[in-house]
Each structure stands twice: as structure tokens, then as C-alpha cells.
Short mmCIF file of C-alpha atoms in Angstrom, two decimals:
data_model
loop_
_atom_site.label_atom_id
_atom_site.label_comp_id
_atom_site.label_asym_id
_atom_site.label_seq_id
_atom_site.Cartn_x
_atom_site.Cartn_y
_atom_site.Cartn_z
CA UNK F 151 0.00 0.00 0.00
CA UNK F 152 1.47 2.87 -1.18
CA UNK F 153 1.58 6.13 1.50
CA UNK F 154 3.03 9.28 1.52
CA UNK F 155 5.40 10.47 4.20
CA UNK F 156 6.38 13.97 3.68
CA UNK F 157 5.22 16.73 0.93
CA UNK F 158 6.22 20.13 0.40
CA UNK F 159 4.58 22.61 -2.29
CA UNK F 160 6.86 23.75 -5.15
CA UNK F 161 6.57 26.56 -7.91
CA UNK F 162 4.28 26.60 -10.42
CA UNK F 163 1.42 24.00 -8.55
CA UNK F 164 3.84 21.26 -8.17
CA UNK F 165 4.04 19.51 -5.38
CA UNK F 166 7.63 17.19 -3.75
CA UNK F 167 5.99 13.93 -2.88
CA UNK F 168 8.36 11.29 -0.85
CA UNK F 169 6.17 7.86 -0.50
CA UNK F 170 6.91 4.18 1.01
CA UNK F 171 5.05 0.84 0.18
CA UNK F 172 3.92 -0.57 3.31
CA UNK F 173 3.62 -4.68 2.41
CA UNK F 174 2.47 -6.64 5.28
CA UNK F 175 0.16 -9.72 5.62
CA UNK F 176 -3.12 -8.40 6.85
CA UNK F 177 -4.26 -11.99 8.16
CA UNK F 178 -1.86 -11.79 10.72
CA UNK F 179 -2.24 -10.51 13.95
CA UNK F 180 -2.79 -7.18 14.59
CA UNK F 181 -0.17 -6.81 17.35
CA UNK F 182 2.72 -5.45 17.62
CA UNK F 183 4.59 -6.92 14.42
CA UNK F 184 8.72 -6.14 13.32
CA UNK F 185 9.42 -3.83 10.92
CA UNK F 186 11.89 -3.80 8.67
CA UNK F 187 12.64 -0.43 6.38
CA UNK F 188 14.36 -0.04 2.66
CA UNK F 189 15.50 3.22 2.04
CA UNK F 190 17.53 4.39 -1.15
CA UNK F 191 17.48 7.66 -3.59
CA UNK F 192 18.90 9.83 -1.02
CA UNK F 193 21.24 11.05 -4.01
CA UNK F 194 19.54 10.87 -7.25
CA UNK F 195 22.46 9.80 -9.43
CA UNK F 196 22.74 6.64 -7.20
CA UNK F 197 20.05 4.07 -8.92
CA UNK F 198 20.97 0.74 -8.08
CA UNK F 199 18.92 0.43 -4.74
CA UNK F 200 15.74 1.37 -7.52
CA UNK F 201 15.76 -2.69 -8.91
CA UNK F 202 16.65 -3.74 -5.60
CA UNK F 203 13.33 -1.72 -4.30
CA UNK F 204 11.51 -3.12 -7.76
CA UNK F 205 12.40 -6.95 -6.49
CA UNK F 206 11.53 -7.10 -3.61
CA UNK F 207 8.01 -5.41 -3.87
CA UNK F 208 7.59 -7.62 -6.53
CA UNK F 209 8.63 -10.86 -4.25
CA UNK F 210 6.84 -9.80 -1.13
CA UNK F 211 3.63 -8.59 -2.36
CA UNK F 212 2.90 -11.77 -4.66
CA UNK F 213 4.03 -14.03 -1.81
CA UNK F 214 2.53 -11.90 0.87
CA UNK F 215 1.12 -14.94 3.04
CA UNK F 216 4.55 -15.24 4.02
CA UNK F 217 5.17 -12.51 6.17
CA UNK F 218 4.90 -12.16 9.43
CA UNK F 219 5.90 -8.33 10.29
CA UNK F 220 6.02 -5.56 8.03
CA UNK F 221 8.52 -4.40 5.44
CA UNK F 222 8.43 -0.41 4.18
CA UNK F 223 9.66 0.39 0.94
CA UNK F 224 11.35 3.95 0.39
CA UNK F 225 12.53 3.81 -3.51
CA UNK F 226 13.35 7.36 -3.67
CA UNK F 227 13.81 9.95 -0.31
CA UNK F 228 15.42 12.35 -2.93
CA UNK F 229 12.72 11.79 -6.09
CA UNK F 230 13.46 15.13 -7.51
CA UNK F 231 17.26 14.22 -7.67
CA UNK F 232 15.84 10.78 -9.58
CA UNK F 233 13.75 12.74 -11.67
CA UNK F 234 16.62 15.21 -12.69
CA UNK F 235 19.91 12.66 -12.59
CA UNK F 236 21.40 14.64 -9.95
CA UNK F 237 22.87 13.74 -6.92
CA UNK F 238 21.71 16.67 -4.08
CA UNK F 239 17.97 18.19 -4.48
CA UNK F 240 17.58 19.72 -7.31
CA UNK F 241 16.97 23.72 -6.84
CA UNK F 242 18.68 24.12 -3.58
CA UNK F 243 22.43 23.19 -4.64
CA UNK F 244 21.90 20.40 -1.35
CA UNK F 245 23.34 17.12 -0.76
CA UNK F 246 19.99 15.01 1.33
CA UNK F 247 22.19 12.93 3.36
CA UNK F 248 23.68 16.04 5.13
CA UNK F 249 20.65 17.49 6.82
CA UNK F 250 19.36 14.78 9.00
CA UNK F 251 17.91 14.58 11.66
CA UNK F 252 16.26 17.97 10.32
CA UNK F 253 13.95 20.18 12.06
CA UNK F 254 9.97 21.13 11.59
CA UNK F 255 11.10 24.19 11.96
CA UNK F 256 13.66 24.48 9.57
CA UNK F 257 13.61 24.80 5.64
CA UNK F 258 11.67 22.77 3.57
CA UNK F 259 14.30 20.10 2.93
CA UNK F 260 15.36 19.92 7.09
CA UNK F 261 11.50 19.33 7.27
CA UNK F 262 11.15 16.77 4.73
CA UNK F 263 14.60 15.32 6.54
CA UNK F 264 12.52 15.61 10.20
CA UNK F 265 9.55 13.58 8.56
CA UNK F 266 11.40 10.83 7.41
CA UNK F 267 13.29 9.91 10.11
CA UNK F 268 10.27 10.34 12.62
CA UNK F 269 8.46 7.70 10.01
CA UNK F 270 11.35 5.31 9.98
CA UNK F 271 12.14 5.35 13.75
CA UNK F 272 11.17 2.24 15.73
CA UNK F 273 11.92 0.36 13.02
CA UNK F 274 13.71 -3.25 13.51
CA UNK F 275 16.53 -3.12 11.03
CA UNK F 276 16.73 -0.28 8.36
CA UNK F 277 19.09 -1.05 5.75
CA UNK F 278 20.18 2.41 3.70
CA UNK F 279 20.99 1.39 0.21
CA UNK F 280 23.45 3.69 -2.05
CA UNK F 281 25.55 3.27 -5.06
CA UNK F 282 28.65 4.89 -5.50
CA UNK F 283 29.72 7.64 -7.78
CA UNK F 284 30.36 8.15 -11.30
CA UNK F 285 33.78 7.96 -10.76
CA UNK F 286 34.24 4.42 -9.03
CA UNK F 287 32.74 0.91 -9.35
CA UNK F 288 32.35 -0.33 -5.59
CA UNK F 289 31.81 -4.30 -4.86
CA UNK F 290 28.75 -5.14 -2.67
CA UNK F 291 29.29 -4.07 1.01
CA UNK F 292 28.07 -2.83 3.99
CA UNK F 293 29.45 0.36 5.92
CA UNK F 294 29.62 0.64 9.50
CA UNK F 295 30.80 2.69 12.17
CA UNK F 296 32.82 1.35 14.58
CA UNK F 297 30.59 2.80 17.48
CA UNK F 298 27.79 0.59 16.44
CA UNK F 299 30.06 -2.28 14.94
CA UNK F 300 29.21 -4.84 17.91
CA UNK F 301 25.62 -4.35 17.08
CA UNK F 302 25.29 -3.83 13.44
CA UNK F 303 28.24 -6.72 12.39
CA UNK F 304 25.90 -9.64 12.91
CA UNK F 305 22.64 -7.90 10.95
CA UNK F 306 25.39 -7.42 8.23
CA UNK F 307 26.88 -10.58 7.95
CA UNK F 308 23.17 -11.66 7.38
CA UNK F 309 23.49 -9.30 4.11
CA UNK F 310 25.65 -11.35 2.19
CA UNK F 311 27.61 -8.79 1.10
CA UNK F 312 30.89 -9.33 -0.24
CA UNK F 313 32.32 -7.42 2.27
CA UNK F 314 31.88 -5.32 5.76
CA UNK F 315 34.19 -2.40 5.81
CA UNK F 316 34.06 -0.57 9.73
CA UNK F 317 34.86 2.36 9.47
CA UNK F 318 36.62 4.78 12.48
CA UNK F 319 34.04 7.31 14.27
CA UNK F 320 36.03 10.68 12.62
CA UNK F 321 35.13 9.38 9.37
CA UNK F 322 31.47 9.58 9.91
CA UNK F 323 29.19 12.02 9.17
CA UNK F 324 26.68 12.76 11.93
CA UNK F 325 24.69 14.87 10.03
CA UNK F 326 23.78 11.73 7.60
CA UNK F 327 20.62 9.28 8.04
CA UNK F 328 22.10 6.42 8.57
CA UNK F 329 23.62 8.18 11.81
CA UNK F 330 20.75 9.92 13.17
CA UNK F 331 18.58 6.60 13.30
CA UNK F 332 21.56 4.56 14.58
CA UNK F 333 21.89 7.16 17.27
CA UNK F 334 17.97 6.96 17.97
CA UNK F 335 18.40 3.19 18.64
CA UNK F 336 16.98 2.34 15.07
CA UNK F 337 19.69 -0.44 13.54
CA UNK F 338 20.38 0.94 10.63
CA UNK F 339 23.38 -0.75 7.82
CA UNK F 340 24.91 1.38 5.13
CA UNK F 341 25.42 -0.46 1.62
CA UNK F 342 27.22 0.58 -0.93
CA UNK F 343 27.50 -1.26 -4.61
CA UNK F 344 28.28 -0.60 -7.95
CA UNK F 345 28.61 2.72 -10.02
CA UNK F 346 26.95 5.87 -10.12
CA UNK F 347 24.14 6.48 -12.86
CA UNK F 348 23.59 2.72 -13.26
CA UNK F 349 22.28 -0.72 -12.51
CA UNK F 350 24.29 -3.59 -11.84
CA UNK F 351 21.67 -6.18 -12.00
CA UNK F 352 24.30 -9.16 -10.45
CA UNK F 353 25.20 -6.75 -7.37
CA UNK F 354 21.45 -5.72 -7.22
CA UNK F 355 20.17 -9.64 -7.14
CA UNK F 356 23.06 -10.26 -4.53
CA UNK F 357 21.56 -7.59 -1.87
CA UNK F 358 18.02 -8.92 -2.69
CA UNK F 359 18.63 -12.44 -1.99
CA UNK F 360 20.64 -11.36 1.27
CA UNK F 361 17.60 -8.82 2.65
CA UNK F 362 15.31 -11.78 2.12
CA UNK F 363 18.12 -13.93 4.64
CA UNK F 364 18.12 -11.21 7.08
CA UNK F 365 14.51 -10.72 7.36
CA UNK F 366 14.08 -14.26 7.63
CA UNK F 367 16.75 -14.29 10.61
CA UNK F 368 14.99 -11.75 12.40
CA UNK F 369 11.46 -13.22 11.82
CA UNK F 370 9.61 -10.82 9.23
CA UNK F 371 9.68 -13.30 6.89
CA UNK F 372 8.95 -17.01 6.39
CA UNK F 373 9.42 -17.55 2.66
CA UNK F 374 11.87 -19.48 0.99
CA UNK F 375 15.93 -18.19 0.73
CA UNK F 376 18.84 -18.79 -1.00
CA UNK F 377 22.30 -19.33 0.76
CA UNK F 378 24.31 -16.01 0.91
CA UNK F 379 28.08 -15.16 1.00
CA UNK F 380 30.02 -15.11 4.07
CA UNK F 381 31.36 -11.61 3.79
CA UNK F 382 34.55 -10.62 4.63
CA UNK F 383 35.18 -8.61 7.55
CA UNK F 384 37.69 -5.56 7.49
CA UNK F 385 38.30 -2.77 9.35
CA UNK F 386 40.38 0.95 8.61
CA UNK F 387 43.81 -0.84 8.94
CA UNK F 388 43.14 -3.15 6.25
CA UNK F 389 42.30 -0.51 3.23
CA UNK F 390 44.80 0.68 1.20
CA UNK F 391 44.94 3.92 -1.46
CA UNK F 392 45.81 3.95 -4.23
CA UNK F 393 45.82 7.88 -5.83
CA UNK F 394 47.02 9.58 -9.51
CA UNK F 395 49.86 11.39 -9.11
CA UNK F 396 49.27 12.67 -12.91
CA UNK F 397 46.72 13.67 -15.04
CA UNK F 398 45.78 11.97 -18.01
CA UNK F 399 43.40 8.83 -18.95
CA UNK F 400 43.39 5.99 -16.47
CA UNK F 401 43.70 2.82 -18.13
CA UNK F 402 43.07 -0.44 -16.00
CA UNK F 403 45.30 -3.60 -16.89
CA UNK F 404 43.15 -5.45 -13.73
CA UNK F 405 39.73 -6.15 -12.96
CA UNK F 406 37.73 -5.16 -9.85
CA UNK F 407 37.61 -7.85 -7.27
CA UNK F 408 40.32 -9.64 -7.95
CA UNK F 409 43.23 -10.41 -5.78
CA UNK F 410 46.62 -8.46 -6.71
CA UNK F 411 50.21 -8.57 -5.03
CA UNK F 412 52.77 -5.78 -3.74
CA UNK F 413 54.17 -3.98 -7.00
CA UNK F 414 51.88 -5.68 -9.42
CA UNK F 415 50.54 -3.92 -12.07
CA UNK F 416 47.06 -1.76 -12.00
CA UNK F 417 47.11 0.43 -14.60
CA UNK F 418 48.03 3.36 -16.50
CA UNK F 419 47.50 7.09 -16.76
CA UNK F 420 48.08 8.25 -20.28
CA UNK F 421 48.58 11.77 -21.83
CA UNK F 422 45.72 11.36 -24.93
CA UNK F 423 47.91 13.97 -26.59
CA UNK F 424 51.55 12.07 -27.11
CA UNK F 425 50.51 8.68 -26.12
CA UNK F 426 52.91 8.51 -23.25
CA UNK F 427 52.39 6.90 -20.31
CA UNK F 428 52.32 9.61 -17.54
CA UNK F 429 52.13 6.86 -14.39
CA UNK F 430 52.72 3.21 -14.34
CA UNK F 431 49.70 2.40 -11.32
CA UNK F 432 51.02 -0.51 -9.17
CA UNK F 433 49.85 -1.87 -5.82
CA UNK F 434 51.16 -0.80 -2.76
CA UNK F 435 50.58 -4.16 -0.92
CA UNK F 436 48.93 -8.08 -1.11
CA UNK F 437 45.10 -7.72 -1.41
CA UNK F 438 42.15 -7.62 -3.13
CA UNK F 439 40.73 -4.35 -4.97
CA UNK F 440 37.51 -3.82 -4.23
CA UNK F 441 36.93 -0.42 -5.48
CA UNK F 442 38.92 0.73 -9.10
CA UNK F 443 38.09 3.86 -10.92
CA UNK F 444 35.14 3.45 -13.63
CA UNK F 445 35.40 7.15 -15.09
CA UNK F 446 39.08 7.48 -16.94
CA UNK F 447 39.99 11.44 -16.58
CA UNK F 448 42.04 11.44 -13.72
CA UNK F 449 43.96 14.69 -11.78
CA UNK F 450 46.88 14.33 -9.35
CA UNK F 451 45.11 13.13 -6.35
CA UNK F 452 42.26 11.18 -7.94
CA UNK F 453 40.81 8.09 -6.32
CA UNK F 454 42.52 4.93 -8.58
CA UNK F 455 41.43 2.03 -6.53
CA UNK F 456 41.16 1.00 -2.83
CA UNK F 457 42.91 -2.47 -1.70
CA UNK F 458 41.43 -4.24 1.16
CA UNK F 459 44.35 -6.17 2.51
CA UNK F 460 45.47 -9.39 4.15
CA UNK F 461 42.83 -11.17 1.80
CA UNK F 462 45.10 -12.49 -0.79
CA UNK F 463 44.86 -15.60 -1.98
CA UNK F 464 41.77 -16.15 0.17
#
């Protein structure tokens, strides 16, 4: 059932809507039941949490009978950034995931921000979907911080993912809403998968089949499930970076996701102009990459790839 959760008028009659599908079995019991929340399209150029939303409506409304709590669907918290292909709202030069917990008070978007976490809150496990950039191709994962690690590690590990990546408290942003409901005592996992501006329908089909394991585990769901990965845990000490020191075309010579040793060649950046090879990339230890740059301009400075060591040969 399809409800809206926040609205704001724009120019010219227009109005923002931000809705949820509420899917639950109505023959159940009308007690308390778990919830379990989906939230993606916080930044509109991030679309691969829209087919995850798309399957699993799809799987839990048609096999409805099967559920024993309730599961709200958020495909888009930023639908004007979906609409438009950008990442922040569209109008007020704003990136969403900086403004929660919001205000009623406040501006429109703090107040759209204050409605949606006050809808989400209670909730049993919220899982926060995102994609990355443009710029980089990300493998499956969940994000944590390491204040809520003890808690959220086991939820994540239900996920699937390829990999859990925890990171340290100064490299989380309180204003985001992953950290305002996690510091409301709403569970809430960060993932993070593919590229920005598309859909990576095997990443996509991964997270699906590993929500469906988790909300089994937690009892929202009875239906049938499909074995999921055992994810690999890491923390900040195992990540390396790898950055351009020139400017020029990156050229990969490895794929993502694969392991690579010490020295071993990643790539190169190129001048397009004379052809010559500006920076021969190589690894800076044993590992596996599990981030490498999808858009080719590169600066000095720019993002090549991220290593997550002491996985090699795994």
C-alpha cells in the first residue's frame, strides 16, 4: 500500500511527494509486528537500490502470506534528484544525506529530513541502500561505524555482502541518516555497490537475496531463501589507497575484485595527446581491490582504486 510520508509545495502548482510501500500480511495478527525499512534515492544519481526496491516489492507482495511483520519500501527519499539525474535536491544546490535529523522548523528540505526519520524510527533493522559515484565501481558491502560495529556486524553478515568495511568514528558524518537513526536506537546498515548512474543487475540480485536472509533471521519473513556469502570482515587498517599522481586517462590492466600482489601492475595514466604513459599504477601491498576507478579522466590526487588487505589468496 502505497503512502506518503512527507510533501512540500513547489513553484508553479507542483508539489515534492516522498512515499513508502507498506507490504504486510493483513491476516496476521494485529499486534505489535517487526518492521523492517528499505530506504535508497537519497542522491539521485545513485540508482541501483531502484531494482533492488523493484524486487523485492515484486517478491513480497505476490508471496505476501509469508510474512509475518512488516517491510516499508522507500525507492526514492530524494525523487526530484531521480527525476533530474542529480545527486543533491535539485533547486537548492543540497546534498539530502547532510541534513538529518532535520527540524519542523527548519527549511523545507530539514522538514522533509525531520519527517522521514520520525516515520522510519522504531523500526527493527533499516538497511540504507546507495551506489557509488560516477567515478568508481564499488563491490557489494556494507558500511559501519565502529561505534555501532558490535551491534550492526551480525545484521550485516546476514546481508551477504561481499564485504563489511568498519569504518573509524572521525570518518562519519553525523549529520547523515544512517547516523541519526543509529543514534535513535533504530539499527540501521549502510550499503554501498556498484557505479553511479547505473544498474548492476548481479550486485542488485546479490543484496536482494541477502535482505530476504536477514529478514528471515529476524522473523519478518517465512518464505523461501537462497544461501548467501560469508562476507569478509575488514576494518580501517586493512584498506589501502591507491591515488594519480598525474593527469591523463586511467587505463586499467586489472579487474575489480580480484586479488593483486605488492608492485603488481594496475594500470596506466596516459597523456591522450603524445601517447605517453604519464604513471605506471602498481599496488602498494597483497590484497584484493575492491573499489577501481570506472570514469578514466584522472587529476593528481584522484581516487585509482582502494585495496582491502590481508585477503590475498583467500
Amino acid at each position: 500500500m502505497l503512502e506518503t510520508i512527507a510533501q512540500a509545495a513547489l513553484a508553479v502548482n507542483e508539489n515534492l511527494v516522498i512515499r513508502k510501500n507498506r507490504i504486510s500480511n493483513m491476516a496476521r495478527s494485529t499486534k505489535r509486528k517487526k518492521r523492517a525499512c528499505i530506504v535508497t534515492g537519497t542522491h539521485g544519481d545513485e540508482l541501483e537500490g531502484q531494482l533492488v526496491c523493484a524486487r523485492l516489492a515484486d517478491i513480497l507482495t505476490r508471496e505476501s502470506s509469508k510474512l509475518e511483520g512488516i517491510v516499508d519500501i522507500y525507492p526514492a527519499l530524494n525523487p526530484l534528484g531521480v527525476d533530474s539525474i542529480q545527486r543533491g535536491m535539485p533547486m537548492f544546490d543540497l546534498d539530502m544525506n547532510r541534513i538529518f535529523p532535520g527540524t519542523p522548523d527548519g527549511t523545507m528540505a530539514e522538514h522533509i529530513a525531520y519527517d522521514i526519520i520520525n516515520d522510519i524510527k522504531g523500526a527493527d533493522i533499516c538497511i540504507d541502500i546507495h551506489a557509488s559515484n560516477i567515478y568508481l565501481r564499488e563491490i557489494p558491502q556494507v558500511r559501519i561505524n565502529e561505534i555501532t560495529a558490535d551491534e550492526l556486524v551480525p545484521y550485516a553478515e546476514m546481508l551477504g555482502t561481499d564485504f563489511i568495511w568498519v569504518h573509524s568514528s572521525a570518518t562519519v558524518l553525523e549529520s547523515t541518516l544512517a547516523y541519526s537513526l543509529n543514534s535513535i536506537g533504530t539499527k540501521t546498515l549502510v550499503v554501498e555497490m556498484g557505479v553511479g548512474m547505473r544498474i548492476t543487475k548481479e550486485y542488485c540480485d546479490q543484496l536482494v537475496k541477502g535482505i530476504l536472509n536477514l529478514l528471515k533471521n529476524i522473523g519478518i519473513w517465512t518464505g523461501e531463501t537462497e544461501p548467501v556469502r560469508k562476507a569478509i570482515l575488514s576494518t580501517d587498517h586493512d584498506v589501502s589507497f591507491v591515488n594519480s599522481s598525474a593527469a591523463g586517462i586511467f587505463v586499467p590492466t586489472v579487474e575489480h575484485w580480484v586479488d593483486i600482489k605488492k608492485g603488481e601492475h594496475i594500470g596506466d595514466v596516459l597523456d591522450p595527446a603524445t601517447g605517453r604513459v604519464e604513471e605506471y599504477v602498481t599496488s602498494p601491498c597483497d590484497g584484493r581491490i575492491f573499489t577501481l576507478r570506472e570514469y578514466p579522466v584522472v587529476y593528481g590526487g584522484s581516487l585509482i582504486a582502494r585495496i582491502l588487505g590481508g585477503v590475498h589468496n583467500a
